[in-house]
Short mmCIF file of C-alpha atoms in Angstrom, two decimals:
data_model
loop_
_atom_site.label_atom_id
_atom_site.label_comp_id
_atom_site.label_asym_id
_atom_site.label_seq_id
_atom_site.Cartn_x
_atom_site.Cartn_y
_atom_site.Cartn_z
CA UNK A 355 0.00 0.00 0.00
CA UNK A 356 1.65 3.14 -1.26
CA UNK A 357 0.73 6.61 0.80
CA UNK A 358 3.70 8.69 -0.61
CA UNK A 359 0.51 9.97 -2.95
CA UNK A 360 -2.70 11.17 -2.05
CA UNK A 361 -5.97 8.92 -2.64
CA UNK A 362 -7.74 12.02 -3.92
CA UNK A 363 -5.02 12.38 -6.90
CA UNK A 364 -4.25 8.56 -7.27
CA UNK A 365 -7.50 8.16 -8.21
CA UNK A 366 -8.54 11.02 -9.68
CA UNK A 367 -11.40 10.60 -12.54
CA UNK A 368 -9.62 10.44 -15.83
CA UNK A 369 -12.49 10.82 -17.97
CA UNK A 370 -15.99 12.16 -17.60
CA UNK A 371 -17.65 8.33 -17.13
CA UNK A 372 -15.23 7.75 -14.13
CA UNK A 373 -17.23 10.72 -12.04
CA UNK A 374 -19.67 9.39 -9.70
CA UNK A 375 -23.27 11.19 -8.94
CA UNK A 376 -24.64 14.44 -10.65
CA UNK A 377 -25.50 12.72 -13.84
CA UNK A 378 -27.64 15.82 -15.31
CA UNK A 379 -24.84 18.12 -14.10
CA UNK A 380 -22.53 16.02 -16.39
CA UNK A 381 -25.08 16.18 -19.22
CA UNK A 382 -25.33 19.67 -18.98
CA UNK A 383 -21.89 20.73 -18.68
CA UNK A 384 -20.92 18.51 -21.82
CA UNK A 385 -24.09 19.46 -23.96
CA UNK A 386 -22.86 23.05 -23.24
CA UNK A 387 -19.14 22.54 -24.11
CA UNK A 388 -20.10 20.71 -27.24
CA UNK A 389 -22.11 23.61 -28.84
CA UNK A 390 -19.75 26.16 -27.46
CA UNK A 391 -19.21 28.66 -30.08
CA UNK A 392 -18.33 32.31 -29.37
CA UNK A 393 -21.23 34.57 -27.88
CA UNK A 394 -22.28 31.82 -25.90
CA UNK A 395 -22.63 32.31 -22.22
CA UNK A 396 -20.30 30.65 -19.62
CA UNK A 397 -20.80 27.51 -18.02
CA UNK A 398 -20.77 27.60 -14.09
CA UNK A 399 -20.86 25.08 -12.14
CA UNK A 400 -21.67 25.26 -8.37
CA UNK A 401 -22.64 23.30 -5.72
CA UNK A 402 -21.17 21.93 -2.00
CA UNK A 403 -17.08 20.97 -2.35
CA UNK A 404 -16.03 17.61 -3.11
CA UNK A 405 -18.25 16.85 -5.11
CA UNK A 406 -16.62 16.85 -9.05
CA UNK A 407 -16.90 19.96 -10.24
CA UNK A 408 -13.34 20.91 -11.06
CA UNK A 409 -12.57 17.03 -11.57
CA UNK A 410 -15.04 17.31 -14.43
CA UNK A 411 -13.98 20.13 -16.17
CA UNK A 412 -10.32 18.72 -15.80
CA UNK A 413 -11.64 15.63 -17.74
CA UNK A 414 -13.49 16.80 -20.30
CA UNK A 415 -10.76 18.80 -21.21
CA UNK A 416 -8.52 15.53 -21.87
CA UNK A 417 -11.69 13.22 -23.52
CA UNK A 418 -12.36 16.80 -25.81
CA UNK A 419 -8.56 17.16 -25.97
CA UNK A 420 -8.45 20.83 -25.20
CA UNK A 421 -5.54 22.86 -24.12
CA UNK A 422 -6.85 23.64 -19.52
CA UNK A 423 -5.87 26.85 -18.14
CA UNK A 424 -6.43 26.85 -14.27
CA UNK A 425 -6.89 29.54 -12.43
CA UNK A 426 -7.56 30.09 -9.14
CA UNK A 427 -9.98 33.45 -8.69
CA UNK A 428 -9.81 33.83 -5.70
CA UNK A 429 -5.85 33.98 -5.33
CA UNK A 430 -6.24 36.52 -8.74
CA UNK A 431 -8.41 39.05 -7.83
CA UNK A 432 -7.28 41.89 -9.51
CA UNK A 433 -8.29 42.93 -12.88
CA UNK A 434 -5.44 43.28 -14.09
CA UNK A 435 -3.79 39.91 -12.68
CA UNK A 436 -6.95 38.27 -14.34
CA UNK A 437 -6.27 39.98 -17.77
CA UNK A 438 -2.40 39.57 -17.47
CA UNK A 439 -2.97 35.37 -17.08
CA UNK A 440 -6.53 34.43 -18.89
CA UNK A 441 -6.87 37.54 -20.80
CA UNK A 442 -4.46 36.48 -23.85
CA UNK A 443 -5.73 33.01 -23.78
CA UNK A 444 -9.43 34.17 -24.39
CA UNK A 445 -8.85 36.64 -27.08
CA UNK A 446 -7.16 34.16 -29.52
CA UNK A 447 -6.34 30.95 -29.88
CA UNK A 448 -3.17 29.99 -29.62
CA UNK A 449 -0.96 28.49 -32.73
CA UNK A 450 0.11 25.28 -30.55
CA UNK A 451 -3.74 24.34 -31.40
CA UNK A 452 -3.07 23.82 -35.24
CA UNK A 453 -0.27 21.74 -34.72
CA UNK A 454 -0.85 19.83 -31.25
CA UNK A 455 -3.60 18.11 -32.67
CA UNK A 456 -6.05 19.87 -29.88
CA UNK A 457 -9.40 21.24 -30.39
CA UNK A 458 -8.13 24.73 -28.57
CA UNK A 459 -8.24 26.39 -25.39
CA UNK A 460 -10.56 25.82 -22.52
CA UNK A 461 -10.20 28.64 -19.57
CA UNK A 462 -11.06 27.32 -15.87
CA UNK A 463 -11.55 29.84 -13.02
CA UNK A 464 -12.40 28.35 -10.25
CA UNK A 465 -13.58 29.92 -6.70
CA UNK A 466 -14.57 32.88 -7.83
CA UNK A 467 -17.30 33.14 -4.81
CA UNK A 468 -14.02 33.95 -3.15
CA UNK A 469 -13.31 36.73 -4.86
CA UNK A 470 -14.72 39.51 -2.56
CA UNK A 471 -12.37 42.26 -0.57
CA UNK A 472 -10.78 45.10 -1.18
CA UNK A 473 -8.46 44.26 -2.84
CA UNK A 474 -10.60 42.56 -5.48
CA UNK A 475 -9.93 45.57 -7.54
CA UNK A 476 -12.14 45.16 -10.61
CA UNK A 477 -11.59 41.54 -10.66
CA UNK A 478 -15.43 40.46 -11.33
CA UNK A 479 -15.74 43.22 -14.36
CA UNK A 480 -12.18 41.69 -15.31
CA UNK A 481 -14.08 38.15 -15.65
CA UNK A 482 -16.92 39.91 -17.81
CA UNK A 483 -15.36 41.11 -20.12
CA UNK A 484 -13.34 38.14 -20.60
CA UNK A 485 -16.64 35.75 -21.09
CA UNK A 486 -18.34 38.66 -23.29
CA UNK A 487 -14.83 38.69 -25.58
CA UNK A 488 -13.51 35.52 -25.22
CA UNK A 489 -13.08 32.97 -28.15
CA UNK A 490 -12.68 30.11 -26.02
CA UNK A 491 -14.89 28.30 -23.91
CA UNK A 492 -14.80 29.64 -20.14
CA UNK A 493 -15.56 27.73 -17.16
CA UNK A 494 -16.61 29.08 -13.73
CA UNK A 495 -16.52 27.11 -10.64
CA UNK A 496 -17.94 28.14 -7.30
CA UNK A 497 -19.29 26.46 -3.88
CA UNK A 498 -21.86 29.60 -2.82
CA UNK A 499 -23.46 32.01 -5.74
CA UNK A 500 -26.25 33.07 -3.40
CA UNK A 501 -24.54 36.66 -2.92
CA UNK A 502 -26.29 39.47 -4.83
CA UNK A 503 -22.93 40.48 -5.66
CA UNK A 504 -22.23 37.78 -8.44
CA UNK A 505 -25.83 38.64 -10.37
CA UNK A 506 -24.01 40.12 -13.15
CA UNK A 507 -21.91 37.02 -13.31
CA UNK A 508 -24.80 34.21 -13.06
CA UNK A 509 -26.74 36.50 -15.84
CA UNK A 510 -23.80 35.86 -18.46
CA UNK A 511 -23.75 32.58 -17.59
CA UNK A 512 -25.42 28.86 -17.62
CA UNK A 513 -25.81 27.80 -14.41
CA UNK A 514 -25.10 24.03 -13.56
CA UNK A 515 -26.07 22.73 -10.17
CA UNK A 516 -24.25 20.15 -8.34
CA UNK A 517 -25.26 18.53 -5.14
CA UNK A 518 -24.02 15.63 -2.54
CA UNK A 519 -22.98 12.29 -4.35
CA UNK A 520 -25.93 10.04 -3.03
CA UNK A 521 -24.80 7.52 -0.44
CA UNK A 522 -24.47 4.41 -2.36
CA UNK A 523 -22.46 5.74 -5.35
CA UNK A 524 -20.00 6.70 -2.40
CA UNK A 525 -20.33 3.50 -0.86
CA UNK A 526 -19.24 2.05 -4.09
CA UNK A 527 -16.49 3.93 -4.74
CA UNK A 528 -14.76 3.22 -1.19
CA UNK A 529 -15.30 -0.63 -1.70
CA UNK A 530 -13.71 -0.42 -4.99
CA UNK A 531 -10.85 1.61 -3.18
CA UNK A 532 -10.41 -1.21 -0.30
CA UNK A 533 -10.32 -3.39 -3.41
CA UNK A 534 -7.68 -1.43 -4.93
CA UNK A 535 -5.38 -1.02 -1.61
CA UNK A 536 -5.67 -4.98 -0.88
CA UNK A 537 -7.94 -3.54 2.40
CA UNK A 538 -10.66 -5.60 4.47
CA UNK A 539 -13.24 -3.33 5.31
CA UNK A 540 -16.69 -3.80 7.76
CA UNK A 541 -19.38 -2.47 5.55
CA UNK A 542 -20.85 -0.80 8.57
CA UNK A 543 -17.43 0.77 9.04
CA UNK A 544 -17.74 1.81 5.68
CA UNK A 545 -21.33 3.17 5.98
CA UNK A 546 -20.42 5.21 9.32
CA UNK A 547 -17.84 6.93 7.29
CA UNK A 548 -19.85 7.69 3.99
CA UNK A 549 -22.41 9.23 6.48
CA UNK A 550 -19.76 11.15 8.23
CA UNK A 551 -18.37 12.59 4.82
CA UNK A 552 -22.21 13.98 4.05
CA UNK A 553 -21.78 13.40 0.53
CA UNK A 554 -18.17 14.94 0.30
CA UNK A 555 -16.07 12.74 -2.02
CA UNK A 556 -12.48 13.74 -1.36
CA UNK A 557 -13.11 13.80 2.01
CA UNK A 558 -14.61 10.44 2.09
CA UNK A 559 -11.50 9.45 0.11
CA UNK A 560 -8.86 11.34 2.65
CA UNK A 561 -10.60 10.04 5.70
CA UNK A 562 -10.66 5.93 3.99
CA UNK A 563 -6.98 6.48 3.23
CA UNK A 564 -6.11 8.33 6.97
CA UNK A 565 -7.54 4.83 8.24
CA UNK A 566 -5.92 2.67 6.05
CA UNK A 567 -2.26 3.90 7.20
CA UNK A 568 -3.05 2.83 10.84
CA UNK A 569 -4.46 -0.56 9.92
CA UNK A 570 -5.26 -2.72 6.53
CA UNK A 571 -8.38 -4.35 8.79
CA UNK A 572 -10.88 -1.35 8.91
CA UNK A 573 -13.55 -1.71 11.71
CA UNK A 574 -16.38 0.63 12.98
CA UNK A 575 -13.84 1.41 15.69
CA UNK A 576 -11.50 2.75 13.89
CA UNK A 577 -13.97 5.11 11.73
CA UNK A 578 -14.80 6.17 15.18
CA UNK A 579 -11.54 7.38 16.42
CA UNK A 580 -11.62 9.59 13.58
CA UNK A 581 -12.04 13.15 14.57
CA UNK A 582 -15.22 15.14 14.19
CA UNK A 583 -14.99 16.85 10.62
CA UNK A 584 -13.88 20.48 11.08
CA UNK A 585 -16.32 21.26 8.47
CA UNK A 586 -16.35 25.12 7.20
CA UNK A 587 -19.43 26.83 5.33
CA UNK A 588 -19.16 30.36 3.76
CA UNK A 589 -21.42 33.28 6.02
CA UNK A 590 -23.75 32.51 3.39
CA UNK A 591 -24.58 29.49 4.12
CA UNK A 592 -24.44 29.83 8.02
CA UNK A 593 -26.61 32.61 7.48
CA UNK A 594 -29.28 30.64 5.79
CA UNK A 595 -28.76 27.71 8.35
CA UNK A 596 -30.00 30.21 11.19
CA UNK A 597 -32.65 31.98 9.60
CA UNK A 598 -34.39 28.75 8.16
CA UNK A 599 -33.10 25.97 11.22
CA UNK A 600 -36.44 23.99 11.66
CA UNK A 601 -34.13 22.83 15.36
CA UNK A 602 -32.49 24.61 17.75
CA UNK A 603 -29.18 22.44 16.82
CA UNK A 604 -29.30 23.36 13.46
CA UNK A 605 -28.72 26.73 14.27
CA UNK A 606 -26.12 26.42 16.92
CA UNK A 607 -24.37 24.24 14.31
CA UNK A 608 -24.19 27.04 11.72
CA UNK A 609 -22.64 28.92 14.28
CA UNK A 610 -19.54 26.01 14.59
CA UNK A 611 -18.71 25.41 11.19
CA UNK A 612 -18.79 29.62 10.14
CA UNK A 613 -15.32 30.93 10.80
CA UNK A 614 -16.36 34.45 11.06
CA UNK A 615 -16.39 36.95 14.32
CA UNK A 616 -19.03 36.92 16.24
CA UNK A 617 -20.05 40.24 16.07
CA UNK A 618 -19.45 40.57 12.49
CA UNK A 619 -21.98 37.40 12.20
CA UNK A 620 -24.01 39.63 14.59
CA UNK A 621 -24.29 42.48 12.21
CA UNK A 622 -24.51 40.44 8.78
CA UNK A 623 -27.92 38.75 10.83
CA UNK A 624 -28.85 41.92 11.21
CA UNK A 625 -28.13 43.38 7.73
CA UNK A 626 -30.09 40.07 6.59
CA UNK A 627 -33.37 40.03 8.53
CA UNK A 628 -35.90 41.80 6.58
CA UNK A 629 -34.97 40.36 3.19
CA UNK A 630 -35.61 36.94 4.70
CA UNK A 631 -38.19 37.55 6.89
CA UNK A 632 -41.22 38.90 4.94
CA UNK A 633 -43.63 38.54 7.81
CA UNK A 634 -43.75 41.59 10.45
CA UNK A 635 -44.34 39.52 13.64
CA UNK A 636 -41.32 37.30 12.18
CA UNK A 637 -39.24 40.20 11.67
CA UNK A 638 -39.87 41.93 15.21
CA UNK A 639 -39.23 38.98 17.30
CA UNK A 640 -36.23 37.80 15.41
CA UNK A 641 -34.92 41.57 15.85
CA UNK A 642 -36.02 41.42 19.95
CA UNK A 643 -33.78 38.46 19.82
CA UNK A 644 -30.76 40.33 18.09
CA UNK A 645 -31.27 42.89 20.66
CA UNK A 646 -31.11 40.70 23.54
CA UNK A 647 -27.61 39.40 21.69
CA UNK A 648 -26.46 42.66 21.73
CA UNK A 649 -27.17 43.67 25.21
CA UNK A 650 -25.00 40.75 26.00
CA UNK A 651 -21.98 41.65 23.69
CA UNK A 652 -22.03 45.18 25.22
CA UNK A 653 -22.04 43.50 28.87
CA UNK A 654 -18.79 41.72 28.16
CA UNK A 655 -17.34 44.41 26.66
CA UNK A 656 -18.07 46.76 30.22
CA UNK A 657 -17.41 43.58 32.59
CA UNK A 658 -15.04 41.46 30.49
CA UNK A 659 -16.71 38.91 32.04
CA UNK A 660 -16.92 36.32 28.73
CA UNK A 661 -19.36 34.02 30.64
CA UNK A 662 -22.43 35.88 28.82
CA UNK A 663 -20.76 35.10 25.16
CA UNK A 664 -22.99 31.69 25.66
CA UNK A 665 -26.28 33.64 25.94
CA UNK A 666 -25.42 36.11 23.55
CA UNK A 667 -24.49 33.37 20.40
CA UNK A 668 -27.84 31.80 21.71
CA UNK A 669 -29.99 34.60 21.19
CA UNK A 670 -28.43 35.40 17.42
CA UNK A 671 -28.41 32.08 16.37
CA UNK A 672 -31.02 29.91 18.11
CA UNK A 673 -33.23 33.00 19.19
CA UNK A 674 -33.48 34.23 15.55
CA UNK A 675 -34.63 31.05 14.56
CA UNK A 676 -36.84 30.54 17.06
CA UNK A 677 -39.10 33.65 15.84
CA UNK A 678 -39.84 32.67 12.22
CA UNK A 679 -43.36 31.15 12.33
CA UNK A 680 -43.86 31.39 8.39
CA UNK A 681 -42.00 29.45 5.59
CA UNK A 682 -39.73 31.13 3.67
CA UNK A 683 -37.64 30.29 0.48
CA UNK A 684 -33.46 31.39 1.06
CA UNK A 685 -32.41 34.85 -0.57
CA UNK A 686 -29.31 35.88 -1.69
CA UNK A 687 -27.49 37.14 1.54
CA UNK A 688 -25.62 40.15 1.75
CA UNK A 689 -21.81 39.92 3.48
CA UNK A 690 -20.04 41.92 4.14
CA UNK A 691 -22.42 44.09 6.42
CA UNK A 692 -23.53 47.50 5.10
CA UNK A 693 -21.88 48.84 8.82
CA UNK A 694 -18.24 47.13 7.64
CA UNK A 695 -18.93 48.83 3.78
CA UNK A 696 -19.45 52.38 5.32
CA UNK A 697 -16.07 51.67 8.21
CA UNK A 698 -14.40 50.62 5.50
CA UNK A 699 -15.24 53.38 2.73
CA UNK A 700 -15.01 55.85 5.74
CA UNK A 701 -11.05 54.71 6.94
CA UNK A 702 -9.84 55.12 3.42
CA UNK A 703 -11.52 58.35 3.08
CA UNK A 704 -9.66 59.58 6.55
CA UNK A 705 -6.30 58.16 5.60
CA UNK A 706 -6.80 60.13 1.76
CA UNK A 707 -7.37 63.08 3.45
CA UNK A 708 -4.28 62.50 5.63
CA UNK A 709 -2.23 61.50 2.89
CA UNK A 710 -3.35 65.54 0.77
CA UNK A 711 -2.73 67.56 4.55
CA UNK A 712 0.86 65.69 4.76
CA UNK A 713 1.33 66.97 1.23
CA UNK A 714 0.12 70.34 2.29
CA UNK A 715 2.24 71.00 5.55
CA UNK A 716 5.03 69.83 3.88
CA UNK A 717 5.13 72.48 0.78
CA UNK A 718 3.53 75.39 3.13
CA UNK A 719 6.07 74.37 6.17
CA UNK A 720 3.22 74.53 8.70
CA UNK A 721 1.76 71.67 10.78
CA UNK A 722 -0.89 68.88 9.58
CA UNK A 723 -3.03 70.44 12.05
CA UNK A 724 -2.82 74.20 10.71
CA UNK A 725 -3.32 72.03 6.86
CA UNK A 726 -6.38 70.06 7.89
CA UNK A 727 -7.96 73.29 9.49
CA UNK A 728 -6.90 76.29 7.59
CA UNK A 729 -5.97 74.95 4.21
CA UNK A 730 -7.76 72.18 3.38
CA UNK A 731 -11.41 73.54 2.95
CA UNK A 732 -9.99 76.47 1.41
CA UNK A 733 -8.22 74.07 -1.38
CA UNK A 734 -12.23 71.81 -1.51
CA UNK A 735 -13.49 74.84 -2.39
CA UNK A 736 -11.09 75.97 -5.11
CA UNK A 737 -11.19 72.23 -6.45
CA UNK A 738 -14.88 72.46 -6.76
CA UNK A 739 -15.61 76.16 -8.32
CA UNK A 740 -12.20 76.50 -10.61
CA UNK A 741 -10.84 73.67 -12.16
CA UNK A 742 -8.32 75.33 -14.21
CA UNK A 743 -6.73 76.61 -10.75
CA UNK A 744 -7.20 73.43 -9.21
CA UNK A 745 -4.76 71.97 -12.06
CA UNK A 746 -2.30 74.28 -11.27
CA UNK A 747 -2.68 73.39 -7.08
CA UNK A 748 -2.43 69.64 -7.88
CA UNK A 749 0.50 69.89 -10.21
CA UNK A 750 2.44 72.25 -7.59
CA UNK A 751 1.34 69.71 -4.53
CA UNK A 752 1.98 66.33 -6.42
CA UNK A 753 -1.54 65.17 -5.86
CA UNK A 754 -3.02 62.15 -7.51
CA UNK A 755 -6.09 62.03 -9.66
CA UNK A 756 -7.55 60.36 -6.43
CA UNK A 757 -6.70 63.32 -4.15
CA UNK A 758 -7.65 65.78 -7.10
CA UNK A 759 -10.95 64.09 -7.57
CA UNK A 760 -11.78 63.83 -3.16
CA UNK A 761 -11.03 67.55 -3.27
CA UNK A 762 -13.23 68.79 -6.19
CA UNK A 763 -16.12 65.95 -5.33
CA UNK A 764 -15.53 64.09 -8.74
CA UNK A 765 -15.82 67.56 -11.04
CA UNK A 766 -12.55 67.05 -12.49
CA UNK A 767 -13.16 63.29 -13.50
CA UNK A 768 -16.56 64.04 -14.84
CA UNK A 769 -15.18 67.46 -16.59
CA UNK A 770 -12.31 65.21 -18.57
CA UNK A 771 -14.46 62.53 -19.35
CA UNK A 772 -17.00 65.09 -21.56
#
């Protein structure tokens, strides 16, 4: 039994009839790829991880013998990153096609639900304009596309669902493994353990080959000495845990497996409420709940007494819960909070305005103070009335076109774009 390599890459599907579950997925994804001709949307593909979504865009690029460029979108955020590696690729096909014997390039971005921050500079308009341009086929692969922040992206594309491979398939695949490794495995060892991965392929795989470097006799007791799964869901998905737990565990669950502040959980439950909760009575008690939550938080923060962080996760997760009485259907949740959006906007704003008063106190020799007070409303209003005089200012002070355009309130970049 060799473990210098892992299971999941051993045995990873070679062609698109090795994959196991999500047979319409499958369908889809090759019906689409098949007919791909330019002008035709993007495919993406989404659903829990684990499950074959990058496996099978990885082997229909080998049974279609295309040319797979991999990128990771959430590691390339930037425009300009995103142009500089996928953005030649998709404008023309390269001349290693004609005589490589392959059909042509196939572009693969995958995780680009993790492509929020700050520093995602442009990169979802960068992935736009590649699908509205691009000559190749483009791929997008993503866990979560419930945030109202990828619409643009779903609309130029065709969505393909994925969802947990079905017990039995992933029953079959681990007996074919034992098979493979010369193992002897209990099949209710092997059940416990498919239940434990929840439908999760790779980790069903990692977990069957943890085991089998112990012992080549797997029992139930040794798929019980596993660990419990440090499973991790995006905020979006905790979020929609707590507002639609039909248990109290459910929530308190969502609340393990979210790696996310508290408070910052706190406020995106907040920001979330009424979009979720249609129903007025719903909405109140749910927001008495969040109340109580937050009389707790601000308790700990006075005392530093963190015995009350119990009652106040209670009341957010469990609490919220608690107060729907109507059904409800999930919505695309909003993260980061609308309070962390304004902070954030707000800091940058302050350390801008910084940045122009340094400039200011350095060419006037007087102090940031005597800039910020004296000079700097002086120069807004200059900026703002006379733009040719505000040239000369920002040419004499150095200032950027970001300065130029906080001190006129966007005049200047409006007056060069006419």
């Amino acid at each position: 039994m060799s473990t210098s390599l892992m299971w999941t890459e051993k045995y990873r599907p070679q062609t698109v009839g090795e994959i196991i579950g999500n047979d319409e997925a499958k369908k889809s994804f090759i019906s689409w790829l098949k007919t791909w001709k330019p002008g035709v949307k993007a495919a993406l593909l989404y659903g829990p991880p684990g499950v074959g979504k990058t496996t099978l865009v990885q082997a229909a690029a080998k049974t279609f013998s295309y040319d797979l460029i991999e990128m990771n979108a959430s590691d390339t955020r930037t425009a300009e990153k995103i142009m500089r590696v996928a953005g030649h690729a998709a404008s023309e096909d390269s001349l290693l096609t004609h005589f490589s014997g392959s059909r042509g390039t196939l572009i693969l971005l995958d995780e680009v639900d993790g492509i929020y921050g700050r520093e995602d500079q442009g990169g979802i308009g960068a992935i736009l304009r590649l699908i509205r341009e691009s000559k190749v086929p483009i791929v997008l692969v993503a866990n979560d596309i419930s945030d109202v922040r990828l619409r643009d992206l779903k609309n130029e594309c065709l969505l393909i669902p994925f969802h947990h491979v079905r017990p039995p398939l992933l029953l079959a695949l681990l007996k074919e493994l034992c098979r493979r490794e010369g193992l002897e495995a209990e099949d209710e060892a092997l059940k416990i353990l498919v239940n434990r991965c929840e439908g999760d392929v790779r980790s069903a795989i990692n977990d069957l080959q943890s085991i089998a470097e112990r012992t080549k006799h797997i029992k139930v007791e040794d798929v019980e000495r596993l660990l419990p799964r440090d499973k991790q869901i995006t905020v979006q998905e905790a979020l929609k845990k707590i507002f639609l737990a039909d248990l109290p565990s459910e929530a308190r669950k969502a609340l393990a497996e979210v790696n996310i502040d508290f408070e910052l959980l706190h406020q995106a439950i907040h920001d979330n409420l009424p979009y979720q909760y249609k129903d007025p009575e719903d909405l109140a008690s749910a927001y008495d709940a969040l109340s109580r939550a937050d009389l707790y938080f601000g308790r700990i923060k006075r005392t530093k007494d963190w015995g009350f962080l119990s009652y106040a996760l209670e009341q957010m997760t469990v609490g919220v819960a608690a107060s729907r009485k109507k059904s409800y259907y999930p919505v695309g949740y909003r993260f980061p909070p609308s309070k962390l959006i304004l902070l954030s906007k707000s800091k940058a704003e302050r350390e801008l305005k910084d940045k122009i008063c340094s400039l200011i106190a350095e060419k006037c020799h007087v102090s940031r103070r005597r800039a910020t007070m004296d000079f700097l409303p002086f120069l807004k209003a200059i900026f703002s009335s006379n733009l040719e005089e505000a040239k000369k200012i920002a040419s004499w002070l150095n200032l950027t076109d970001e300065m130029v355009d906080y001190l006129s309130s966007g005049k200047v970049s409006k007056a060069k774009k006419r």
